[in-house]
Structure formats: structure tokens, C-alpha cells
PDB file of C-alpha atoms in Angstrom:
ATOM      1  CA  MET A   1       7.948 -18.486 -25.816  1.00  0.00           C
ATOM      2  CA  THR A   2       7.800 -16.203 -29.147  1.00  0.00           C
ATOM      3  CA  SER A   3       6.421 -12.986 -30.158  1.00  0.00           C
ATOM      4  CA  THR A   4       3.614 -13.932 -33.290  1.00  0.00           C
ATOM      5  CA  VAL A   5       4.922 -11.445 -36.416  1.00  0.00           C
ATOM      6  CA  PRO A   6       2.717  -8.327 -36.475  1.00  0.00           C
ATOM      7  CA  ALA A   7      -0.387  -8.062 -37.773  1.00  0.00           C
ATOM      8  CA  PRO A   8      -1.972  -5.173 -39.725  1.00  0.00           C
ATOM      9  CA  VAL A   9      -2.357  -1.720 -37.209  1.00  0.00           C
ATOM     10  CA  ALA A  10      -6.706  -0.726 -37.434  1.00  0.00           C
ATOM     11  CA  ARG A  11      -8.098   1.716 -35.552  1.00  0.00           C
ATOM     12  CA  THR A  12      -9.674   1.029 -32.358  1.00  0.00           C
ATOM     13  CA  ALA A  13     -13.233   1.301 -32.092  1.00  0.00           C
ATOM     14  CA  ASP A  14     -12.647   5.286 -30.431  1.00  0.00           C
ATOM     15  CA  GLY A  15     -10.021   5.633 -33.710  1.00  0.00           C
ATOM     16  CA  HIS A  16      -6.545   5.046 -31.844  1.00  0.00           C
ATOM     17  CA  ALA A  17      -4.632   2.230 -32.877  1.00  0.00           C
ATOM     18  CA  LEU A  18      -3.330   1.550 -29.639  1.00  0.00           C
ATOM     19  CA  GLN A  19      -4.730  -1.406 -27.538  1.00  0.00           C
ATOM     20  CA  ALA A  20      -3.201  -1.434 -24.553  1.00  0.00           C
ATOM     21  CA  VAL A  21      -0.161   0.281 -22.523  1.00  0.00           C
ATOM     22  CA  LEU A  22       2.580  -1.790 -20.687  1.00  0.00           C
ATOM     23  CA  LEU A  23       4.274  -0.451 -17.167  1.00  0.00           C
ATOM     24  CA  ASP A  24       7.614  -1.197 -15.835  1.00  0.00           C
ATOM     25  CA  MET A  25       7.680  -0.456 -12.124  1.00  0.00           C
ATOM     26  CA  ASP A  26      10.618   0.062 -10.218  1.00  0.00           C
ATOM     27  CA  GLY A  27      12.705   2.482 -11.499  1.00  0.00           C
ATOM     28  CA  THR A  28       9.659   2.797 -13.768  1.00  0.00           C
ATOM     29  CA  LEU A  29       6.732   4.447 -11.741  1.00  0.00           C
ATOM     30  CA  VAL A  30       8.192   4.267  -8.840  1.00  0.00           C
ATOM     31  CA  ASP A  31      11.260   5.268  -7.213  1.00  0.00           C
ATOM     32  CA  THR A  32      12.933   2.554  -6.314  1.00  0.00           C
ATOM     33  CA  GLU A  33      16.279   0.693  -7.943  1.00  0.00           C
ATOM     34  CA  GLY A  34      18.204   2.952  -5.785  1.00  0.00           C
ATOM     35  CA  PHE A  35      17.078   0.812  -2.982  1.00  0.00           C
ATOM     36  CA  TRP A  36      17.218  -2.795  -4.470  1.00  0.00           C
ATOM     37  CA  TRP A  37      21.078  -1.377  -5.114  1.00  0.00           C
ATOM     38  CA  ASP A  38      21.760  -0.512  -1.569  1.00  0.00           C
ATOM     39  CA  VAL A  39      19.931  -3.092   0.322  1.00  0.00           C
ATOM     40  CA  GLU A  40      22.430  -5.372  -1.331  1.00  0.00           C
ATOM     41  CA  VAL A  41      25.773  -3.595  -0.756  1.00  0.00           C
ATOM     42  CA  ASP A  42      23.905  -3.398   2.841  1.00  0.00           C
ATOM     43  CA  ILE A  43      24.252  -7.860   2.418  1.00  0.00           C
ATOM     44  CA  PHE A  44      26.797  -7.535   1.892  1.00  0.00           C
ATOM     45  CA  GLY A  45      28.910  -5.385   3.594  1.00  0.00           C
ATOM     46  CA  GLU A  46      27.172  -8.026   6.393  1.00  0.00           C
ATOM     47  CA  LEU A  47      28.452 -10.777   4.396  1.00  0.00           C
ATOM     48  CA  GLY A  48      32.266  -8.804   4.637  1.00  0.00           C
ATOM     49  CA  HIS A  49      31.977  -8.101   1.420  1.00  0.00           C
ATOM     50  CA  ARG A  50      32.473  -4.832  -1.059  1.00  0.00           C
ATOM     51  CA  LEU A  51      29.962  -4.436  -4.006  1.00  0.00           C
ATOM     52  CA  ASP A  52      31.443  -2.769  -7.703  1.00  0.00           C
ATOM     53  CA  GLU A  53      29.180   0.551  -8.008  1.00  0.00           C
ATOM     54  CA  SER A  54      29.979  -0.567 -11.778  1.00  0.00           C
ATOM     55  CA  TRP A  55      27.669  -3.693 -11.446  1.00  0.00           C
ATOM     56  CA  ARG A  56      24.563  -2.389 -10.743  1.00  0.00           C
ATOM     57  CA  ASP A  57      23.796  -2.211 -15.194  1.00  0.00           C
ATOM     58  CA  VAL A  58      24.375  -5.669 -14.816  1.00  0.00           C
ATOM     59  CA  VAL A  59      22.714  -6.459 -12.000  1.00  0.00           C
ATOM     60  CA  VAL A  60      19.457  -3.598 -12.881  1.00  0.00           C
ATOM     61  CA  GLY A  61      15.741  -5.088 -14.248  1.00  0.00           C
ATOM     62  CA  GLY A  62      16.881  -8.297 -14.000  1.00  0.00           C
ATOM     63  CA  PRO A  63      15.289 -10.668 -12.112  1.00  0.00           C
ATOM     64  CA  MET A  64      16.649 -11.658  -8.745  1.00  0.00           C
ATOM     65  CA  THR A  65      18.098 -15.083  -9.351  1.00  0.00           C
ATOM     66  CA  ARG A  66      19.951 -13.653 -11.867  1.00  0.00           C
ATOM     67  CA  SER A  67      21.467 -10.704 -10.083  1.00  0.00           C
ATOM     68  CA  ALA A  68      21.597 -12.472  -7.171  1.00  0.00           C
ATOM     69  CA  ALA A  69      23.754 -15.248  -9.032  1.00  0.00           C
ATOM     70  CA  PHE A  70      25.294 -12.886 -11.008  1.00  0.00           C
ATOM     71  CA  LEU A  71      27.197 -11.233  -7.273  1.00  0.00           C
ATOM     72  CA  ILE A  72      27.570 -14.255  -5.913  1.00  0.00           C
ATOM     73  CA  GLU A  73      29.779 -15.030  -8.113  1.00  0.00           C
ATOM     74  CA  SER A  74      32.126 -11.267  -8.715  1.00  0.00           C
ATOM     75  CA  THR A  75      32.061 -11.679  -4.888  1.00  0.00           C
ATOM     76  CA  GLY A  76      32.542 -15.167  -3.733  1.00  0.00           C
ATOM     77  CA  ALA A  77      30.255 -15.217  -0.826  1.00  0.00           C
ATOM     78  CA  ALA A  78      29.177 -17.859   1.313  1.00  0.00           C
ATOM     79  CA  ILE A  79      25.911 -17.950   0.350  1.00  0.00           C
ATOM     80  CA  GLY A  80      23.322 -19.317  -1.798  1.00  0.00           C
ATOM     81  CA  VAL A  81      20.591 -18.082  -4.009  1.00  0.00           C
ATOM     82  CA  ALA A  82      17.498 -18.914  -3.019  1.00  0.00           C
ATOM     83  CA  GLU A  83      18.689 -17.421   0.957  1.00  0.00           C
ATOM     84  CA  LEU A  84      19.950 -14.070  -0.731  1.00  0.00           C
ATOM     85  CA  SER A  85      16.556 -14.237  -2.536  1.00  0.00           C
ATOM     86  CA  VAL A  86      14.577 -14.167   0.970  1.00  0.00           C
ATOM     87  CA  LEU A  87      17.171 -11.754   1.542  1.00  0.00           C
ATOM     88  CA  LEU A  88      16.689  -9.220  -0.217  1.00  0.00           C
ATOM     89  CA  ASN A  89      13.304  -9.149  -0.133  1.00  0.00           C
ATOM     90  CA  GLU A  90      12.602  -8.595   2.527  1.00  0.00           C
ATOM     91  CA  ARG A  91      15.236  -5.849   3.524  1.00  0.00           C
ATOM     92  CA  PHE A  92      13.089  -4.105   0.153  1.00  0.00           C
ATOM     93  CA  GLU A  93       9.508  -5.550   1.444  1.00  0.00           C
ATOM     94  CA  ALA A  94      11.390  -3.371   5.110  1.00  0.00           C
ATOM     95  CA  ARG A  95      13.214  -0.469   2.906  1.00  0.00           C
ATOM     96  CA  ILE A  96       9.715   0.624   0.796  1.00  0.00           C
ATOM     97  CA  ALA A  97       7.103  -0.345   4.584  1.00  0.00           C
ATOM     98  CA  ASP A  98       5.459   2.923   4.713  1.00  0.00           C
ATOM     99  CA  ALA A  99       5.841   4.479   1.541  1.00  0.00           C
ATOM    100  CA  VAL A 100       7.140   4.755  -1.886  1.00  0.00           C
ATOM    101  CA  PRO A 101       8.266   7.231  -4.085  1.00  0.00           C
ATOM    102  CA  LEU A 102       6.483   7.869  -7.644  1.00  0.00           C
ATOM    103  CA  MET A 103       9.165   8.800 -10.623  1.00  0.00           C
ATOM    104  CA  PRO A 104       8.414  12.758 -11.689  1.00  0.00           C
ATOM    105  CA  GLY A 105       4.923  11.664 -14.130  1.00  0.00           C
ATOM    106  CA  ALA A 106       3.782   8.500 -12.938  1.00  0.00           C
ATOM    107  CA  GLU A 107       0.904  10.317 -10.387  1.00  0.00           C
ATOM    108  CA  ARG A 108      -0.407  12.324 -13.832  1.00  0.00           C
ATOM    109  CA  LEU A 109      -0.073   9.103 -16.119  1.00  0.00           C
ATOM    110  CA  LEU A 110      -1.812   6.596 -14.614  1.00  0.00           C
ATOM    111  CA  SER A 111      -4.387   8.653 -13.100  1.00  0.00           C
ATOM    112  CA  GLU A 112      -4.680   9.927 -17.706  1.00  0.00           C
ATOM    113  CA  LEU A 113      -4.019   6.941 -18.387  1.00  0.00           C
ATOM    114  CA  ALA A 114      -7.030   5.626 -15.724  1.00  0.00           C
ATOM    115  CA  ARG A 115      -9.350   8.160 -17.500  1.00  0.00           C
ATOM    116  CA  HIS A 116      -9.386   7.164 -20.711  1.00  0.00           C
ATOM    117  CA  ASN A 117      -9.838   3.213 -20.252  1.00  0.00           C
ATOM    118  CA  VAL A 118      -7.049   2.380 -21.274  1.00  0.00           C
ATOM    119  CA  PRO A 119      -5.514  -1.142 -20.388  1.00  0.00           C
ATOM    120  CA  THR A 120      -3.162  -0.836 -18.415  1.00  0.00           C
ATOM    121  CA  ALA A 121      -1.081  -3.671 -16.761  1.00  0.00           C
ATOM    122  CA  LEU A 122       2.080  -3.434 -14.364  1.00  0.00           C
ATOM    123  CA  VAL A 123       5.200  -5.778 -15.976  1.00  0.00           C
ATOM    124  CA  SER A 124       7.889  -6.258 -13.857  1.00  0.00           C
ATOM    125  CA  ALA A 125      10.756  -8.798 -12.942  1.00  0.00           C
ATOM    126  CA  SER A 126      10.575  -8.078  -9.263  1.00  0.00           C
ATOM    127  CA  HIS A 127       8.602 -11.136  -7.065  1.00  0.00           C
ATOM    128  CA  ARG A 128       4.669 -11.063  -6.305  1.00  0.00           C
ATOM    129  CA  ARG A 129       5.108  -9.710  -2.490  1.00  0.00           C
ATOM    130  CA  VAL A 130       7.259  -7.229  -3.163  1.00  0.00           C
ATOM    131  CA  ILE A 131       4.854  -5.056  -6.269  1.00  0.00           C
ATOM    132  CA  ASP A 132       1.780  -6.473  -4.026  1.00  0.00           C
ATOM    133  CA  ARG A 133       3.179  -3.995  -1.220  1.00  0.00           C
ATOM    134  CA  VAL A 134       3.802  -0.969  -3.742  1.00  0.00           C
ATOM    135  CA  LEU A 135       0.495  -1.218  -5.102  1.00  0.00           C
ATOM    136  CA  ARG A 136      -1.176  -0.181  -2.320  1.00  0.00           C
ATOM    137  CA  SER A 137       1.334   2.975  -3.594  1.00  0.00           C
ATOM    138  CA  LEU A 138       0.558   3.103  -7.197  1.00  0.00           C
ATOM    139  CA  GLY A 139      -3.470   2.170  -6.749  1.00  0.00           C
ATOM    140  CA  PRO A 140      -4.801  -2.047  -7.905  1.00  0.00           C
ATOM    141  CA  GLU A 141      -7.725  -0.909  -9.334  1.00  0.00           C
ATOM    142  CA  ARG A 142      -5.820   1.419 -12.263  1.00  0.00           C
ATOM    143  CA  PHE A 143      -3.594  -1.947 -13.831  1.00  0.00           C
ATOM    144  CA  ALA A 144      -6.058  -4.607 -14.926  1.00  0.00           C
ATOM    145  CA  ILE A 145      -3.465  -6.800 -14.406  1.00  0.00           C
ATOM    146  CA  SER A 146       0.252  -7.574 -12.961  1.00  0.00           C
ATOM    147  CA  VAL A 147       2.427  -9.158 -14.161  1.00  0.00           C
ATOM    148  CA  ALA A 148       5.947 -10.746 -11.454  1.00  0.00           C
ATOM    149  CA  GLY A 149       8.171 -11.852 -12.480  1.00  0.00           C
ATOM    150  CA  ASP A 150       8.113 -15.016 -10.484  1.00  0.00           C
ATOM    151  CA  GLU A 151       4.714 -16.269 -12.247  1.00  0.00           C
ATOM    152  CA  VAL A 152       6.474 -16.659 -15.335  1.00  0.00           C
ATOM    153  CA  PRO A 153       8.285 -19.352 -16.766  1.00  0.00           C
ATOM    154  CA  ARG A 154      11.119 -16.893 -18.429  1.00  0.00           C
ATOM    155  CA  THR A 155      11.165 -13.074 -16.883  1.00  0.00           C
ATOM    156  CA  LYS A 156      12.878 -10.663 -18.059  1.00  0.00           C
ATOM    157  CA  PRO A 157      15.613  -9.721 -20.944  1.00  0.00           C
ATOM    158  CA  HIS A 158      12.473 -12.799 -22.019  1.00  0.00           C
ATOM    159  CA  PRO A 159       9.532 -11.880 -23.960  1.00  0.00           C
ATOM    160  CA  ASP A 160       7.141 -14.012 -21.808  1.00  0.00           C
ATOM    161  CA  PRO A 161       6.379 -10.952 -19.087  1.00  0.00           C
ATOM    162  CA  TYR A 162       4.866  -8.691 -21.881  1.00  0.00           C
ATOM    163  CA  LEU A 163       3.499 -10.732 -24.131  1.00  0.00           C
ATOM    164  CA  ILE A 164       1.892 -12.942 -20.777  1.00  0.00           C
ATOM    165  CA  ALA A 165       0.256  -9.259 -19.828  1.00  0.00           C
ATOM    166  CA  ALA A 166      -0.669  -8.649 -23.661  1.00  0.00           C
ATOM    167  CA  LYS A 167      -2.408 -11.676 -24.023  1.00  0.00           C
ATOM    168  CA  ALA A 168      -4.862 -11.058 -21.127  1.00  0.00           C
ATOM    169  CA  LEU A 169      -5.947  -7.480 -22.129  1.00  0.00           C
ATOM    170  CA  GLY A 170      -7.034  -8.604 -25.344  1.00  0.00           C
ATOM    171  CA  ALA A 171      -4.617  -6.694 -27.528  1.00  0.00           C
ATOM    172  CA  HIS A 172      -1.569  -7.479 -29.797  1.00  0.00           C
ATOM    173  CA  PRO A 173       1.983  -6.856 -29.113  1.00  0.00           C
ATOM    174  CA  SER A 174       2.986  -4.516 -31.473  1.00  0.00           C
ATOM    175  CA  ARG A 175      -0.104  -2.628 -30.845  1.00  0.00           C
ATOM    176  CA  CYS A 176       0.609  -1.785 -26.518  1.00  0.00           C
ATOM    177  CA  ALA A 177       2.741   0.293 -25.577  1.00  0.00           C
ATOM    178  CA  VAL A 178       5.667  -0.127 -23.070  1.00  0.00           C
ATOM    179  CA  VAL A 179       7.230   2.065 -20.638  1.00  0.00           C
ATOM    180  CA  GLU A 180      10.508   0.825 -19.286  1.00  0.00           C
ATOM    181  CA  ASP A 181      13.974   1.532 -17.584  1.00  0.00           C
ATOM    182  CA  THR A 182      16.539  -0.632 -18.172  1.00  0.00           C
ATOM    183  CA  ALA A 183      17.829  -1.813 -21.425  1.00  0.00           C
ATOM    184  CA  THR A 184      16.680  -5.763 -19.888  1.00  0.00           C
ATOM    185  CA  GLY A 185      13.287  -4.391 -19.764  1.00  0.00           C
ATOM    186  CA  VAL A 186      13.416  -2.736 -22.760  1.00  0.00           C
ATOM    187  CA  ALA A 187      14.614  -6.466 -23.913  1.00  0.00           C
ATOM    188  CA  SER A 188      12.524  -7.530 -22.593  1.00  0.00           C
ATOM    189  CA  ALA A 189       9.523  -5.928 -24.193  1.00  0.00           C
ATOM    190  CA  GLU A 190      10.772  -5.401 -27.934  1.00  0.00           C
ATOM    191  CA  ALA A 191      11.614  -9.286 -27.932  1.00  0.00           C
ATOM    192  CA  ALA A 192       7.783  -9.598 -27.145  1.00  0.00           C
ATOM    193  CA  GLY A 193       6.831  -7.047 -30.580  1.00  0.00           C
ATOM    194  CA  CYS A 194       6.403  -3.654 -28.803  1.00  0.00           C
ATOM    195  CA  ARG A 195       6.762  -0.251 -28.904  1.00  0.00           C
ATOM    196  CA  VAL A 196       9.038   0.632 -26.450  1.00  0.00           C
ATOM    197  CA  VAL A 197       9.568   3.937 -24.913  1.00  0.00           C
ATOM    198  CA  ALA A 198      12.604   4.220 -22.429  1.00  0.00           C
ATOM    199  CA  VAL A 199      13.295   6.502 -19.654  1.00  0.00           C
ATOM    200  CA  PRO A 200      16.488   5.846 -18.389  1.00  0.00           C
ATOM    201  CA  SER A 201      17.336   5.486 -14.480  1.00  0.00           C
ATOM    202  CA  VAL A 202      21.034   3.661 -14.571  1.00  0.00           C
ATOM    203  CA  GLY A 203      22.635   3.327 -17.391  1.00  0.00           C
ATOM    204  CA  ARG A 204      21.682   4.453 -20.971  1.00  0.00           C
ATOM    205  CA  ILE A 205      19.638   3.743 -23.648  1.00  0.00           C
ATOM    206  CA  PRO A 206      20.137   4.847 -26.980  1.00  0.00           C
ATOM    207  CA  SER A 207      17.528   5.217 -29.381  1.00  0.00           C
ATOM    208  CA  ALA A 208      16.737   2.604 -32.133  1.00  0.00           C
ATOM    209  CA  PRO A 209      13.766   1.226 -34.396  1.00  0.00           C
ATOM    210  CA  GLY A 210       9.981   1.051 -32.668  1.00  0.00           C
ATOM    211  CA  ARG A 211      12.180   2.844 -29.461  1.00  0.00           C
ATOM    212  CA  THR A 212      12.020   5.991 -28.539  1.00  0.00           C
ATOM    213  CA  VAL A 213      14.383   7.805 -25.723  1.00  0.00           C
ATOM    214  CA  VAL A 214      12.874  10.858 -23.359  1.00  0.00           C
ATOM    215  CA  GLY A 215      14.387  11.651 -20.218  1.00  0.00           C
ATOM    216  CA  SER A 216      11.467  11.488 -18.084  1.00  0.00           C
ATOM    217  CA  LEU A 217       7.616  10.728 -17.646  1.00  0.00           C
ATOM    218  CA  GLU A 218       7.285  13.812 -17.807  1.00  0.00           C
ATOM    219  CA  ASP A 219       7.161  13.733 -21.387  1.00  0.00           C
ATOM    220  CA  VAL A 220       4.783  10.689 -22.064  1.00  0.00           C
ATOM    221  CA  ASP A 221       1.470  11.307 -21.915  1.00  0.00           C
ATOM    222  CA  LEU A 222      -1.357  10.031 -23.560  1.00  0.00           C
ATOM    223  CA  ARG A 223      -1.223  11.247 -26.365  1.00  0.00           C
ATOM    224  CA  PHE A 224       2.546  10.686 -26.913  1.00  0.00           C
ATOM    225  CA  LEU A 225       1.940   7.227 -26.870  1.00  0.00           C
ATOM    226  CA  ARG A 226      -0.980   6.947 -28.985  1.00  0.00           C
ATOM    227  CA  SER A 227       1.379   8.921 -31.956  1.00  0.00           C
ATOM    228  CA  LEU A 228       3.874   5.601 -31.989  1.00  0.00           C
ATOM    229  CA  ILE A 229       1.284   3.432 -32.869  1.00  0.00           C
ATOM    230  CA  THR A 230       0.480   3.926 -36.217  1.00  0.00           C
ATOM    231  CA  PRO A 231      -3.261   2.829 -38.172  1.00  0.00           C
ATOM    232  CA  MET A 232      -2.729   1.032 -41.309  1.00  0.00           C
ATOM    233  CA  ASN A 233      -5.717   2.079 -43.201  1.00  0.00           C
TER     234      ASN A 233
END
């Protein structure tokens, strides 16, 4: 699936060019990127292997199959990708069983988007079982749709997840603002033709044309997101 050529951007009925906001989950809305790494460290420790801290930048934000395959190849652990994926999901779910810590500014931003009836999607490389559990903390009613990594033909860094979310909301990708925390997620959103706000959680993300880098979700509100989409008439 590929992105279409951006259409001329016009204002919506409410006077704004922004049609939808698409949000990543782990590390963007919820403070869980560290949880994933802790789970990976624990599992590989039980298998007799120690993970190098530098590998965090490789596995963060990506599809589970890619992360699992990389860690298996790097350590030589005697486990398959499918078996490791199941273990990772189970351990992570146990880790967040009670509550999921939200990132600073997440609650305020989600409430503002809901208050102004802005079409909003949750777009994650995590599996559906994990997303549904996290949604209990975020509030499923705040999202018109959620896209899981195990439900798309190709997950991040491919554009498919964001193209699917935009289409489901009836929005053109060029009129969608995406908030992401990893280079993998940013690559996915930009490949789809969306305007991206990067809030780095692990690893550096440089500024680039069509991309804005901020230090925290505290710096992001609806007015700011609307400013990213410039109408042509």
C-alpha cells in the first residue's frame, strides 16, 4: 500500500484544515517503552543472555517480529520468533495489569481533542491484545479507531497503519497530524504523507521538512496541531 499524492488543502467546515489526529501509543501516550525493554531483558536473562543497552534504539517502536528476530540473532538464544512474541506479550500484559502510567500532557491533550470533536485514532505496532488492555487506561471512547500491528499487512515503519487510520476517519493523510516518539513511527507516518510531531522517548529524532520535534506532550495542544496544516485557500 502506498500513499497517494497530497490533494490541495482546503479548510473544513469549522474553518480549520486539520482533519484528524493520529497518535502512537507506547512512549507517546503511555510511559511503557521502558516496560518493553525490561521484559525483554528479563526473558533473555532467563535464557542465559544479557542484552546490550545500545540495542534499545534498534528494537524500540518497531514491530514485535522485527524486534524479536533482532534480539534472537544478536544473542543466539535458543528460541523462535513466534514463541518469544507470545512470551513478550504475556509478560508485558502482566506488567501493566493494574494501571498504565500516562505520559505528561497525554490526559490533557486527549481531553482537548475529545472536547472539540477532533477525529482521533490510536495507531500502534503493538498487538491488539496489548492495545485493548492499554485502552482501559486511555479511555476507548476517546478514539474513533485503533490500529494494531498484528492487524495490518505491513506495520511500522511501512505507511500502512497510518494510511488505514486516515482512510477509516475519512481524512486525507496530508491533513492528518501524527504524534510519534520513535524514528520507526516517524518513518511510517511520513511515508504515509502525514505531518509529524516527534516527541522522542528513546533515541534522538532530528528535525526535518514536514516534521516538528518537541520535548514533551506538554508542548502539544490542538492549536499547535492545527497550525501544522496550512490551508491553500
